[in-house]
Coordinates of C-alpha atoms (C1' of nucleotides) in Angstrom, one line a residue:
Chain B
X1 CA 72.0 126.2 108.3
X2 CA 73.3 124.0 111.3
X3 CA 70.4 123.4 113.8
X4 CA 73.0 123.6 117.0
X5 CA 70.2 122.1 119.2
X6 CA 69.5 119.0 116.9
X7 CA 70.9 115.6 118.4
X8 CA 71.9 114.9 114.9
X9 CA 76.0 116.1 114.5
X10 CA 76.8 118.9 112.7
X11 CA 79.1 116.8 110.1
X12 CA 75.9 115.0 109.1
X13 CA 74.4 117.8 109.0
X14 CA 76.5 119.2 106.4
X15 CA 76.4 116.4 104.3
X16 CA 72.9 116.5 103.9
X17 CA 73.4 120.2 103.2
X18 CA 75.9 119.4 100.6
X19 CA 73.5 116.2 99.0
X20 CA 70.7 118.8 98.7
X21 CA 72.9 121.6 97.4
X22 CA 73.7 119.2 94.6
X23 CA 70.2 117.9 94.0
X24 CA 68.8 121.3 93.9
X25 CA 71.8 122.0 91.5
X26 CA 73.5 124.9 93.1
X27 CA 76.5 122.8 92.9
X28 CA 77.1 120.6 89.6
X29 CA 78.9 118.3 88.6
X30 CA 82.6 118.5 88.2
X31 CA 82.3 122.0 90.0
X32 CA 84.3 123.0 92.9
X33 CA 82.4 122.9 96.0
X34 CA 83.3 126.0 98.2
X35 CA 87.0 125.2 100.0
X36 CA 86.9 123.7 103.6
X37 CA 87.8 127.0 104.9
X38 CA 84.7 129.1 103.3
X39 CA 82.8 126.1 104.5
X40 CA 84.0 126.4 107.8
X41 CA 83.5 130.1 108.0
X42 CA 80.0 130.1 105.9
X43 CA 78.4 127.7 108.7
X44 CA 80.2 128.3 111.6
X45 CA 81.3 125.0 112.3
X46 CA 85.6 123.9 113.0
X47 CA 87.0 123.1 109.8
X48 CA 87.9 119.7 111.2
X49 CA 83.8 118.8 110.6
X50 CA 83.9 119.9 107.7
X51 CA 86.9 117.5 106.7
X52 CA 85.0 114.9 108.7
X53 CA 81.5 115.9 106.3
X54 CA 83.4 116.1 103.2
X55 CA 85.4 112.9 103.7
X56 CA 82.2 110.7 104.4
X57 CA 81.1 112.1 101.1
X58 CA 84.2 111.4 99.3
X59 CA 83.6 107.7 100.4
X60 CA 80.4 107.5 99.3
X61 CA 81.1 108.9 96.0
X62 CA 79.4 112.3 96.0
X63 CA 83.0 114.3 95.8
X64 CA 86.0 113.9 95.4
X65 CA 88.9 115.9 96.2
X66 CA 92.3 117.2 94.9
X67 CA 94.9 117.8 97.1
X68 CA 96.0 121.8 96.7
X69 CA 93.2 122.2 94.2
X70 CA 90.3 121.9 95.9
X71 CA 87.2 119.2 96.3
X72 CA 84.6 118.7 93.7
X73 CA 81.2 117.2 92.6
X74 CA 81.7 113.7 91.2
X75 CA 79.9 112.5 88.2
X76 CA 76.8 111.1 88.7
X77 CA 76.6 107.2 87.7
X78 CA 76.1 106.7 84.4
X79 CA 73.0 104.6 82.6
X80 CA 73.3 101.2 82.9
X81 CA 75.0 99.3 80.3
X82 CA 73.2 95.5 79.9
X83 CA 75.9 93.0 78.3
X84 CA 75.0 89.8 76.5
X85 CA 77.1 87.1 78.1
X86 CA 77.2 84.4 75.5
X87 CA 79.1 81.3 74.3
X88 CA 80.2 83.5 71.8
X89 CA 79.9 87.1 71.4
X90 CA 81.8 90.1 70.1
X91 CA 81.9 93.1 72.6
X92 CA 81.7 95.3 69.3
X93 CA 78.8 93.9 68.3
X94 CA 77.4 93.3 71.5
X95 CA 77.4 97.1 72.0
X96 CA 76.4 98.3 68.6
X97 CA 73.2 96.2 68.8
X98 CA 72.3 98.5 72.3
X99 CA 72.7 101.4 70.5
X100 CA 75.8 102.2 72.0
X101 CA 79.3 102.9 70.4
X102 CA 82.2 100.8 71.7
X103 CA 85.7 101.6 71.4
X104 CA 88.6 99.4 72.3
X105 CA 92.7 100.9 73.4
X106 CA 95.5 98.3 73.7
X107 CA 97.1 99.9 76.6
X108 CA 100.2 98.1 76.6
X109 CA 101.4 94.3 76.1
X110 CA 104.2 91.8 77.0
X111 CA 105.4 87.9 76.2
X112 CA 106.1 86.4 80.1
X113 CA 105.8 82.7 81.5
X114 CA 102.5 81.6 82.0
X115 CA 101.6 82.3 85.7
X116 CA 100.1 79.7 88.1
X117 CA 96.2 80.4 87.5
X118 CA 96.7 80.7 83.4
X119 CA 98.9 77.5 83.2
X120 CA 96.4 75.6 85.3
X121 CA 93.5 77.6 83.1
X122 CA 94.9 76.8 79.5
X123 CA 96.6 73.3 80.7
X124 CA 99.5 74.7 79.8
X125 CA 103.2 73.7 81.4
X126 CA 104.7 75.7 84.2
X127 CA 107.4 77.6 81.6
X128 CA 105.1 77.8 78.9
X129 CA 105.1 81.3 77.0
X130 CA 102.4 83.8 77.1
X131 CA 101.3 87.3 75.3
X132 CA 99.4 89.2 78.4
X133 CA 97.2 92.0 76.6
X134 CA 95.9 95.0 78.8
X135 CA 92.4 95.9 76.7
X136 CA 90.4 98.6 77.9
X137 CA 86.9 98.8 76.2
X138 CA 84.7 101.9 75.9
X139 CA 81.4 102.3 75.5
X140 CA 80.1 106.1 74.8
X141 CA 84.1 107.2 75.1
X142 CA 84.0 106.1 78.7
X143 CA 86.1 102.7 80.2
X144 CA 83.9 100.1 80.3
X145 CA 85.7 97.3 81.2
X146 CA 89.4 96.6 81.8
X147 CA 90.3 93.3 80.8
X148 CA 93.9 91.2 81.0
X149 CA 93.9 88.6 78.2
X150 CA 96.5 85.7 78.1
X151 CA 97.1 84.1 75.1
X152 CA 99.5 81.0 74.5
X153 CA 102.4 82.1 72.4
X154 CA 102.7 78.7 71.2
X155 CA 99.1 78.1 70.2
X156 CA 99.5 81.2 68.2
X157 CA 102.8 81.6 65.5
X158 CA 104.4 85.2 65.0
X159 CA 101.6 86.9 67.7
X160 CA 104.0 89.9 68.0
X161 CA 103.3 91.2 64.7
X162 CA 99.4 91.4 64.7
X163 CA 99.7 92.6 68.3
X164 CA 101.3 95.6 66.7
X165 CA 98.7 97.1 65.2
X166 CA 95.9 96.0 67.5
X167 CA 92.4 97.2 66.4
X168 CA 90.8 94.6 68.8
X169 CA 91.1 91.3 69.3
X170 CA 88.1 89.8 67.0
X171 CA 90.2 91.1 64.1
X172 CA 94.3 89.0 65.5
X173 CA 91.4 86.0 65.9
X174 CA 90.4 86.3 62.3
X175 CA 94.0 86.5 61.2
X176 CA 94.3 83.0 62.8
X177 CA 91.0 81.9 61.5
X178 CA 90.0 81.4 64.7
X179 CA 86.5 81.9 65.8
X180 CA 87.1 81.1 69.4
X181 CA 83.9 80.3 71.9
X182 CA 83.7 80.7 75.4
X183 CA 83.9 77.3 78.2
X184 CA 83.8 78.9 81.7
X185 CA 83.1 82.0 83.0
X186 CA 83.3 82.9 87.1
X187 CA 81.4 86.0 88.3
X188 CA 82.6 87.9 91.3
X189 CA 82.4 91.4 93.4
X190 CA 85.2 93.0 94.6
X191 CA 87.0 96.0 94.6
X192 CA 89.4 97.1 91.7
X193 CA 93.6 96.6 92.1
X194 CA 95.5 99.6 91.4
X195 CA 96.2 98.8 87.8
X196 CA 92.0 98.7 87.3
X197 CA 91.3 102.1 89.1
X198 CA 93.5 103.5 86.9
X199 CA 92.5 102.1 83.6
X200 CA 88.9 102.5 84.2
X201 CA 89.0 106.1 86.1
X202 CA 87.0 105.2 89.0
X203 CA 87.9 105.5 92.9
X204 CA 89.1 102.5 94.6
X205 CA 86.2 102.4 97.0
X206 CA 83.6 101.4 93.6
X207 CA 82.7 97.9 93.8
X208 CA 83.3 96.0 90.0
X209 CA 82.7 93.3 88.8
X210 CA 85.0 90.5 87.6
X211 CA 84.9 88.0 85.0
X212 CA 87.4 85.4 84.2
X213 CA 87.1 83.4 81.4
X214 CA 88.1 80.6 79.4
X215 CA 87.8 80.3 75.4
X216 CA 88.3 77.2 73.1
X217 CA 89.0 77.6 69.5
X218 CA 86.7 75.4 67.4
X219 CA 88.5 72.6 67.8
X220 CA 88.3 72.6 71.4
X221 CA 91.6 73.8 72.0
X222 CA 92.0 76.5 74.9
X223 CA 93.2 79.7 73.2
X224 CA 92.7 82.4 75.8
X225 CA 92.6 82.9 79.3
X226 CA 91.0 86.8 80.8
X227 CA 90.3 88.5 83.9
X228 CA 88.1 91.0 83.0
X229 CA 87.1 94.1 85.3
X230 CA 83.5 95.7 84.7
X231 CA 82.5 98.9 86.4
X232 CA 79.9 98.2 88.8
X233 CA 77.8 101.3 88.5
X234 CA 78.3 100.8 84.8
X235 CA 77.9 96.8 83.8
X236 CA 75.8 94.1 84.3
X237 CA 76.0 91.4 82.5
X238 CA 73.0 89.0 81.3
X239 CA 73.0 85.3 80.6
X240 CA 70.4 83.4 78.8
X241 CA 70.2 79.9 79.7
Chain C
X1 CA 107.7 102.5 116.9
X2 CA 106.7 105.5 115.1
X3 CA 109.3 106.9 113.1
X4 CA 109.3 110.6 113.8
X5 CA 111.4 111.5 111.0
X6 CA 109.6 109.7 107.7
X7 CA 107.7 111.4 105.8
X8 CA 104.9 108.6 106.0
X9 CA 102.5 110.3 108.8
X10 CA 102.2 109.1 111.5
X11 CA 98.1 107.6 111.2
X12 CA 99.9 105.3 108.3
X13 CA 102.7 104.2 110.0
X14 CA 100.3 103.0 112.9
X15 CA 98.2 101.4 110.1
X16 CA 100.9 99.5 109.1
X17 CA 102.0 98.4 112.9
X18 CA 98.4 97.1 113.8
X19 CA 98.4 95.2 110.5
X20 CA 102.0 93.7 111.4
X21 CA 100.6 93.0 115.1
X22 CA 97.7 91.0 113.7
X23 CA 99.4 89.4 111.1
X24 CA 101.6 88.7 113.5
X25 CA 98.9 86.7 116.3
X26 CA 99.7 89.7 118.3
X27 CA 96.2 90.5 118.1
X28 CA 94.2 87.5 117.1
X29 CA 90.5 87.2 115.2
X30 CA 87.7 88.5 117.6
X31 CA 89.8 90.2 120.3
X32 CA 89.4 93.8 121.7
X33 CA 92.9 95.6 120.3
X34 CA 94.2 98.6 123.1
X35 CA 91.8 101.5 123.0
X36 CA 92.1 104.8 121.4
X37 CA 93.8 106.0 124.4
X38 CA 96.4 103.1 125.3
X39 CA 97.5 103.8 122.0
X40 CA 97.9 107.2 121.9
X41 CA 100.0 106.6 125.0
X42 CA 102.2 103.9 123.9
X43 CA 103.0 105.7 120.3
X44 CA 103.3 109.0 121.6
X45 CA 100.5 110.3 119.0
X46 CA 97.0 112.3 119.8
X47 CA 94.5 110.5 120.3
X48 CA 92.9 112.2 117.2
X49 CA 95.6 110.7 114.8
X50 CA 95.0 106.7 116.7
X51 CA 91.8 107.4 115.4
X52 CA 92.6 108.2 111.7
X53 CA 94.7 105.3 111.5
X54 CA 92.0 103.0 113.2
X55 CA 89.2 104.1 111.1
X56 CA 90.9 103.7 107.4
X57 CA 91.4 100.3 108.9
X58 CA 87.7 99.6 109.8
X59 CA 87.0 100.8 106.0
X60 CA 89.5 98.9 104.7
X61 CA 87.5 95.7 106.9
X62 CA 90.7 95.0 109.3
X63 CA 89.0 96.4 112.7
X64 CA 85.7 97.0 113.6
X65 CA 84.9 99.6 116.3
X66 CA 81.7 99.3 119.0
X67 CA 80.5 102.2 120.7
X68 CA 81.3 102.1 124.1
X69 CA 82.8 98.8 124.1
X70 CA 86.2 99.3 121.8
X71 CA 87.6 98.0 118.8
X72 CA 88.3 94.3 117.9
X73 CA 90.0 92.3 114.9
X74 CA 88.0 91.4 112.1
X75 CA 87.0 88.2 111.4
X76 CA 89.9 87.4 108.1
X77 CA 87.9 87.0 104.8
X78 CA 86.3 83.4 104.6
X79 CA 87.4 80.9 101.5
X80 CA 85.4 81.4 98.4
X81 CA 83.2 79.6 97.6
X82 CA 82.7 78.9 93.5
X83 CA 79.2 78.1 93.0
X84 CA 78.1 77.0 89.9
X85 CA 75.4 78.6 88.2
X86 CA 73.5 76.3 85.7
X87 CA 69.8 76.4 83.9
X88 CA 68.5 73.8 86.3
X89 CA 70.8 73.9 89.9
X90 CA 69.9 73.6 93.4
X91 CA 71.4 75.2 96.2
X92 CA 71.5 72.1 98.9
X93 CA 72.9 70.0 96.1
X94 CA 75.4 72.5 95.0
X95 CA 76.9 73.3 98.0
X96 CA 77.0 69.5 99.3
X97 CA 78.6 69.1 96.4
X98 CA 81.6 71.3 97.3
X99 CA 82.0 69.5 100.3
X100 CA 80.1 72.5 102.9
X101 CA 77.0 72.1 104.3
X102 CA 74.0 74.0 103.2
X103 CA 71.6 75.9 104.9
X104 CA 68.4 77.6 103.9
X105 CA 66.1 79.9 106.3
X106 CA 62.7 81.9 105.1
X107 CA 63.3 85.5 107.3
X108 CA 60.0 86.4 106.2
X109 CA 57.0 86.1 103.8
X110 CA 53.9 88.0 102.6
X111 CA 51.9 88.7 99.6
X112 CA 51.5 91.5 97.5
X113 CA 50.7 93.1 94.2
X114 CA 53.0 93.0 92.3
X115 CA 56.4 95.4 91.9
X116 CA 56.7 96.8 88.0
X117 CA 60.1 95.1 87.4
X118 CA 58.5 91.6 88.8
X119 CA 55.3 92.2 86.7
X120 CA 58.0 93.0 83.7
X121 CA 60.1 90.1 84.4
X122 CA 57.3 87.7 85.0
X123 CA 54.8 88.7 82.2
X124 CA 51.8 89.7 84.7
X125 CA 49.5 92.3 84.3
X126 CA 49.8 95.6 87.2
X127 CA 47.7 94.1 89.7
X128 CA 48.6 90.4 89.5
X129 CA 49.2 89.1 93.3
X130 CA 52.9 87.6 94.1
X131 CA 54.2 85.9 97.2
X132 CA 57.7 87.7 98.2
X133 CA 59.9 85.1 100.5
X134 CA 63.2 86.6 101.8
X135 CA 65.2 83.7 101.9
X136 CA 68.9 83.6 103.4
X137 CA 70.8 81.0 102.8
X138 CA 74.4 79.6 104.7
X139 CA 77.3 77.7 103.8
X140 CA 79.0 75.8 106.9
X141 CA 76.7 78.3 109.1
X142 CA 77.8 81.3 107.6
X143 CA 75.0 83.4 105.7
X144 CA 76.1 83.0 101.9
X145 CA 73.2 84.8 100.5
X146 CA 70.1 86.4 101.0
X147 CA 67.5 86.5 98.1
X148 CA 63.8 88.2 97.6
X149 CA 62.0 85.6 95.7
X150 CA 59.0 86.5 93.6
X151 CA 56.1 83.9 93.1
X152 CA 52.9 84.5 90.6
X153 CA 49.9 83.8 93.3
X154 CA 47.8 82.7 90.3
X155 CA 50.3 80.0 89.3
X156 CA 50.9 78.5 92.5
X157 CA 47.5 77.7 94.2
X158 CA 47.4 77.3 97.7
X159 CA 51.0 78.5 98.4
X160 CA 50.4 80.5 101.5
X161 CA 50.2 76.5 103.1
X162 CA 53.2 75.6 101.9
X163 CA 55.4 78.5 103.2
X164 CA 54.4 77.7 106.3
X165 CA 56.4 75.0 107.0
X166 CA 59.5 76.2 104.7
X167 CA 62.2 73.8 104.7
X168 CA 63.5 74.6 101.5
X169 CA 62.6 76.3 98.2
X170 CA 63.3 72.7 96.2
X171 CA 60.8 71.2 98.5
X172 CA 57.7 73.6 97.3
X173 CA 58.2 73.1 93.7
X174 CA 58.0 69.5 94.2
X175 CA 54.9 69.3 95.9
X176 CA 53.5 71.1 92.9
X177 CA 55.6 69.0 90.6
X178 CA 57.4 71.5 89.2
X179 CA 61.1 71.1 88.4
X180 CA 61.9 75.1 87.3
X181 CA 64.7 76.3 85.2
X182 CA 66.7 79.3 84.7
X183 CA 65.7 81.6 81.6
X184 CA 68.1 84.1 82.6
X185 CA 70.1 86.1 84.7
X186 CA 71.9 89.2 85.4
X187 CA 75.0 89.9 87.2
X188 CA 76.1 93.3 88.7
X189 CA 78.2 93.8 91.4
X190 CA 77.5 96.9 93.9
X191 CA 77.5 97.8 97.7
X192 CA 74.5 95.8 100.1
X193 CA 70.6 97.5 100.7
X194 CA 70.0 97.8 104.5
X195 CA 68.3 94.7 104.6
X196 CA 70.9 92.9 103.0
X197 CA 73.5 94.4 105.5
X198 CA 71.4 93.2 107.8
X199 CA 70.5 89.7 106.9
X200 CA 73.9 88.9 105.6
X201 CA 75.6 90.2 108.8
X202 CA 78.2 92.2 106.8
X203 CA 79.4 95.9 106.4
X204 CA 77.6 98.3 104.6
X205 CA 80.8 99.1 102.4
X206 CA 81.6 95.1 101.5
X207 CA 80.9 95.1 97.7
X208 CA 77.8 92.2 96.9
X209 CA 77.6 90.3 93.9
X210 CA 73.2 90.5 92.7
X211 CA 72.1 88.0 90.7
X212 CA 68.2 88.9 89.2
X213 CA 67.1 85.4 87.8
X214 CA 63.9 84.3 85.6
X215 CA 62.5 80.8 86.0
X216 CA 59.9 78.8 83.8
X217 CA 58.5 75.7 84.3
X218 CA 59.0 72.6 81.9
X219 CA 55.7 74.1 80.1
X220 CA 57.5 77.3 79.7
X221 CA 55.4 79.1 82.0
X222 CA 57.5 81.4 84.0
X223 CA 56.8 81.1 87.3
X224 CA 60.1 83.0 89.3
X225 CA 62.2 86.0 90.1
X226 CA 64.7 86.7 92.4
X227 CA 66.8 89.0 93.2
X228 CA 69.9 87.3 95.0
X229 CA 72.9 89.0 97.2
X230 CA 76.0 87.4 97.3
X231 CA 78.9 88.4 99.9
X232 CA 81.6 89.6 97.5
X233 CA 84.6 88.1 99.6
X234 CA 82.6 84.7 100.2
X235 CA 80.9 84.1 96.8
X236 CA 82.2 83.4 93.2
X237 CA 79.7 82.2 90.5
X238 CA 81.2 80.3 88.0
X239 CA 79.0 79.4 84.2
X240 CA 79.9 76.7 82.0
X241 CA 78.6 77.3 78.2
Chain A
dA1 C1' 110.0 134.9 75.4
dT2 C1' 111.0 132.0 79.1
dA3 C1' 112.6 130.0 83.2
dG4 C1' 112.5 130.6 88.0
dG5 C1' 110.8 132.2 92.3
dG6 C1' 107.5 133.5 95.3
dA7 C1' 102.6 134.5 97.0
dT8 C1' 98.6 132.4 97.9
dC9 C1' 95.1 129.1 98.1
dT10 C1' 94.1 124.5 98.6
dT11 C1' 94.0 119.9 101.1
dG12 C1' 96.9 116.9 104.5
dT13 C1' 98.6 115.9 109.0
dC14 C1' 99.1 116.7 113.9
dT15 C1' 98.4 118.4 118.6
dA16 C1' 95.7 119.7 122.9
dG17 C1' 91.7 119.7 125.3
dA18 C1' 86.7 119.3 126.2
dC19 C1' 82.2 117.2 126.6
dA20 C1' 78.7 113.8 125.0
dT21 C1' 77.1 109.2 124.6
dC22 C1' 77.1 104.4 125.1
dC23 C1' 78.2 100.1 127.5
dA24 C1' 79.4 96.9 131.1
dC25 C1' 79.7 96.1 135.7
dA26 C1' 79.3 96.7 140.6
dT27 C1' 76.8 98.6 144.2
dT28 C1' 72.9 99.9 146.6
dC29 C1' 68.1 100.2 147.7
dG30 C1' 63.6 98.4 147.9
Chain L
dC1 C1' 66.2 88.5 144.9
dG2 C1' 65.6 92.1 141.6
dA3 C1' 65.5 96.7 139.9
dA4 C1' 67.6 101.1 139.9
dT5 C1' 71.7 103.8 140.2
dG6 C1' 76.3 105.0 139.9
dT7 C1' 81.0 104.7 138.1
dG8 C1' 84.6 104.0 135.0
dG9 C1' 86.1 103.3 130.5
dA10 C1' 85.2 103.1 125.8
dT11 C1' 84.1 105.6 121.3
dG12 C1' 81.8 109.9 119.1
dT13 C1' 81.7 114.7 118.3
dC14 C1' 83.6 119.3 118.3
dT15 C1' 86.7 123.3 118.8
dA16 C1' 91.2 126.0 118.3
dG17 C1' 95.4 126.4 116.3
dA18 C1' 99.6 125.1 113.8
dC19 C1' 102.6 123.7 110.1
dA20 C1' 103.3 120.7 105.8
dA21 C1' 102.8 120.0 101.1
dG22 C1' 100.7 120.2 96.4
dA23 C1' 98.8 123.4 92.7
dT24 C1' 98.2 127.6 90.4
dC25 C1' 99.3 132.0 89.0
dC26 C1' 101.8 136.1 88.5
dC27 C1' 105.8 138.6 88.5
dT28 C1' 110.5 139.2 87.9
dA29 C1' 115.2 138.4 86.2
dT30 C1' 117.6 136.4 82.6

DNA sequence: ATAGGGATCTTGTCTAGACATCCACATTCG
DNA sequence: CGAATGTGGATGTCTAGACAAGATCCCTAT
């Protein structure tokens, strides 16, 4: 119940109500928490702090709500998922060997000139041709990572056709031949765009974790350029020097 | 103006005024913007719906509000800076590198046993002794990171006299001769601890880049662990393979 | 059987007003 | 001169009530 004599505000109140409620399991995940209104009336407290209560907890990541249906108890964050980071390594593989069972989805893919960043990436010129692919990666059935590749149409003949039938991208390398190793990889924290919250499933307000990198085929020619997007609650990644 | 006939509300129409105003040096960097109630008169909105639009835009990092004082303009994000992780780097030299100037300050220091993931990390048994410095470091002033480092007691005799006159963590190591390098590390990217917030000088909700690091010595003795913070909109870490 | 139209429940937006709390600054009292 | 006090202005919390808009379900008319 709300202590009305407390110095501590009602709406926090309520939030810590609502944190135990779900630690103590009366409310579970996914469930529908009771509506503002039966909130309002069940503690006696202006449905306006209850908004206030429920909102600071939709930021945080404890619910989330559906307008017209209702709010609910978010998933809690999942185990940890350690990737290998190495000069060359196969996400497939890289999973299996934790355990874990990876998936990979083409989500969709396009031949455009090579932006600014991927020219100056891949030393390619400013109307060079690219294939952009939009990979999302599973691990367990859930997004893992979201990743934009670029790959030079001209470093690689009749693309189009393997792209077709995309299983994952090891395989269109081994078409080729290619066994291509990584250069450079930058690390950095942000918050996913639009296109990543979607891909992945996740709220905007989740921190990820991005990786661009560059890969060389054997013979030291730069055959991809990605920008991939790990959940942060989900991924961290692992170098070994 | 607000535009009483859209069907964008009104709290996002306002958003989208302040954001023009600023980007527009109507409101500059640091200054105090009209209070909740100048703006609910000049807009002819409650005062209720000035504060919705205000607060998405301290969340979103645009304002920040001060009890009793008012609400100002955000400092705008600062350039990124790539640093470059590598087995054997130093932060003074890295950063010089890129043209800033470095900075490095011990908040505090103490010993104690030491902490299960440390013991892990380092290959001590449960009730081995560490030193634990909370470093911060700047770039051009600004704090850049803050970092817990972990230091075996029983491999570093006598330490307790050389933190007393920290100048830098480079400088300790070479009084004991040591020239450490990195075994590994892990990336994740996720919101700041209190203390970070607090050292750092940033917003709770400003996603951090952690970096956990294991050092050896040339004689393969490990003989560090750290737990670094990075700001998310200040930091990028860039590996070459 | 199915498409359409409510009824109803949900969250979203907005207004009006009140009091609390914190801060900076000026004034007053010792 | 210095400390305490007061005052005004700022944000913080809370209430009461209203209407809008999205989602779901059921019932009805075709």
């Amino acid at each position: 119940m709300i202590d009305r004599k407390s110095s501590i505000p009602y709406y926090c109140q309520l939030m810590e109500i609502v944190r135990q409620q779900i630690a103590a399991g009366m409310l579970k995940e996914g469930q529908r928490t009771p509506s503002e209104f039966e909130f309002s009336s069940a503690y006696r407290v202006n449905r306006h702090t209850v908004r206030q209560a429920i909102g600071e907890l939709c930021r945080a990541g404890v619910l989330y709500k559906l307008r017209g249906r209702g709010t609910f108890v978010a998933k809690p964050p999942v185990d940890l998922v350690e990737y290998r980071l190495s000069p060359k390594n196969r996400f497939t593989e890289n999973i299996r060997q934790s355990g874990r069972t990876p998936g990979s989805r083409l989500l969709a893919w396009q031949e455009v000139t090579a932006p600014v960043q991927v020219a100056e990436a891949l030393g390619l010129t400013a109307d060079e041709r690219v294939y952009v692919l939009d990979v999302l990666r599973l691990v367990n059935g859930q997004p893992f990572l979201f990743s934009k590749v670029y790959l030079p149409a001209g470093r690689l003949p009749e693309l189009a056709d393997r792209v077709a039938d995309f299983r994952s991208l090891s395989v269109i390398y081994d078409a080729y031949g290619l066994s291509p190793q990584r250069v450079k990889s930058v690390f950095r924290a942000s918050f996913p765009g639009q296109e990543e919250t979607a891909a992945l499933d996740i709220p905007a307000n989740l921190p990820v974790l991005k990786v661009e990198s560059v890969l060389k085929t054997q013979d030291d020619v730069l055959i991809e350029y990605s920008v991939a997007c790990y959940r942060g609650d989900f991924a961290k990644i692992s170098v070994d020097w």
